[in-house]
Amino acid sequence: MLNRSPSGTAFDHENGKLTHTYPQCIISPSSSHTRSTPNSYKPDHESTRLTNSLKNRGKGTPRRKVKKVHKSSGADDKKLQATLKKMNVQPIQAIEEVNMFKEDGNVIHFGAPKVHASVPSNTFALYGNGEEKELTELVPGILNQLGPDSLASLRKLAESYQNMQKNQAGAEGKKDDDEDDIPDLVEGENFESNVE
């Protein structure tokens, strides 16, 4: 005789053996918990959430967000050094300063930089801290480095500087004249009441 248990198995009492196993979808009405059927329905938002969370991890791994590690500039420097080494750059000694002239009249100034060069590939590498300065700050020591283009921009800069100083002197003269003049009368104000 076969007895079916609520757990889904059949037991043969005559032979004392387990004869058949049924799927686990049989639910006992007396049990306090319920088991879902293998093809149970899940709402769309829940199933997509579970699917998305499983895409980023393997089986048995904890659910953790991936921390993105940003590459430091050191990696870029190493790549640059490797590329320069392939180009066979050689260090150039005894360079005191490097000045790069910009179109707006400013200068990028490097004091005592390390310079490496590869003449066949027309490549120069500068190592050091560059400071952006105005041309007027470097004028006494930079005159021998100026080319024809830079000399023209230096002349324009000198002319604009002179015009600016004239305008400032003229504005100061006008301020002095305004202080000596008698102020204009303002309608609706009585200055005698302020004096008393």
PDB file of C-alpha atoms in Angstrom, residues 52-64:
ATOM      1  CA  ASN A  52      20.502  43.303 -12.955  1.00  0.00           C
ATOM      2  CA  SER A  53      22.120  42.442  -9.637  1.00  0.00           C
ATOM      3  CA  LEU A  54      23.132  39.005 -10.908  1.00  0.00           C
ATOM      4  CA  LYS A  55      24.782  40.390 -14.032  1.00  0.00           C
ATOM      5  CA  ASN A  56      27.610  42.031 -12.085  1.00  0.00           C
ATOM      6  CA  ARG A  57      28.577  39.127  -9.903  1.00  0.00           C
ATOM      7  CA  GLY A  58      29.136  35.405 -10.027  1.00  0.00           C
ATOM      8  CA  LYS A  59      27.412  32.650  -8.130  1.00  0.00           C
ATOM      9  CA  GLY A  60      28.107  32.755  -4.407  1.00  0.00           C
ATOM     10  CA  THR A  61      29.702  36.192  -4.329  1.00  0.00           C
ATOM     11  CA  PRO A  62      28.445  38.858  -1.935  1.00  0.00           C
ATOM     12  CA  ARG A  63      26.346  41.714  -3.254  1.00  0.00           C
ATOM     13  CA  ARG A  64      28.724  44.619  -3.134  1.00  0.00           C
TER      14      ARG A  64
END
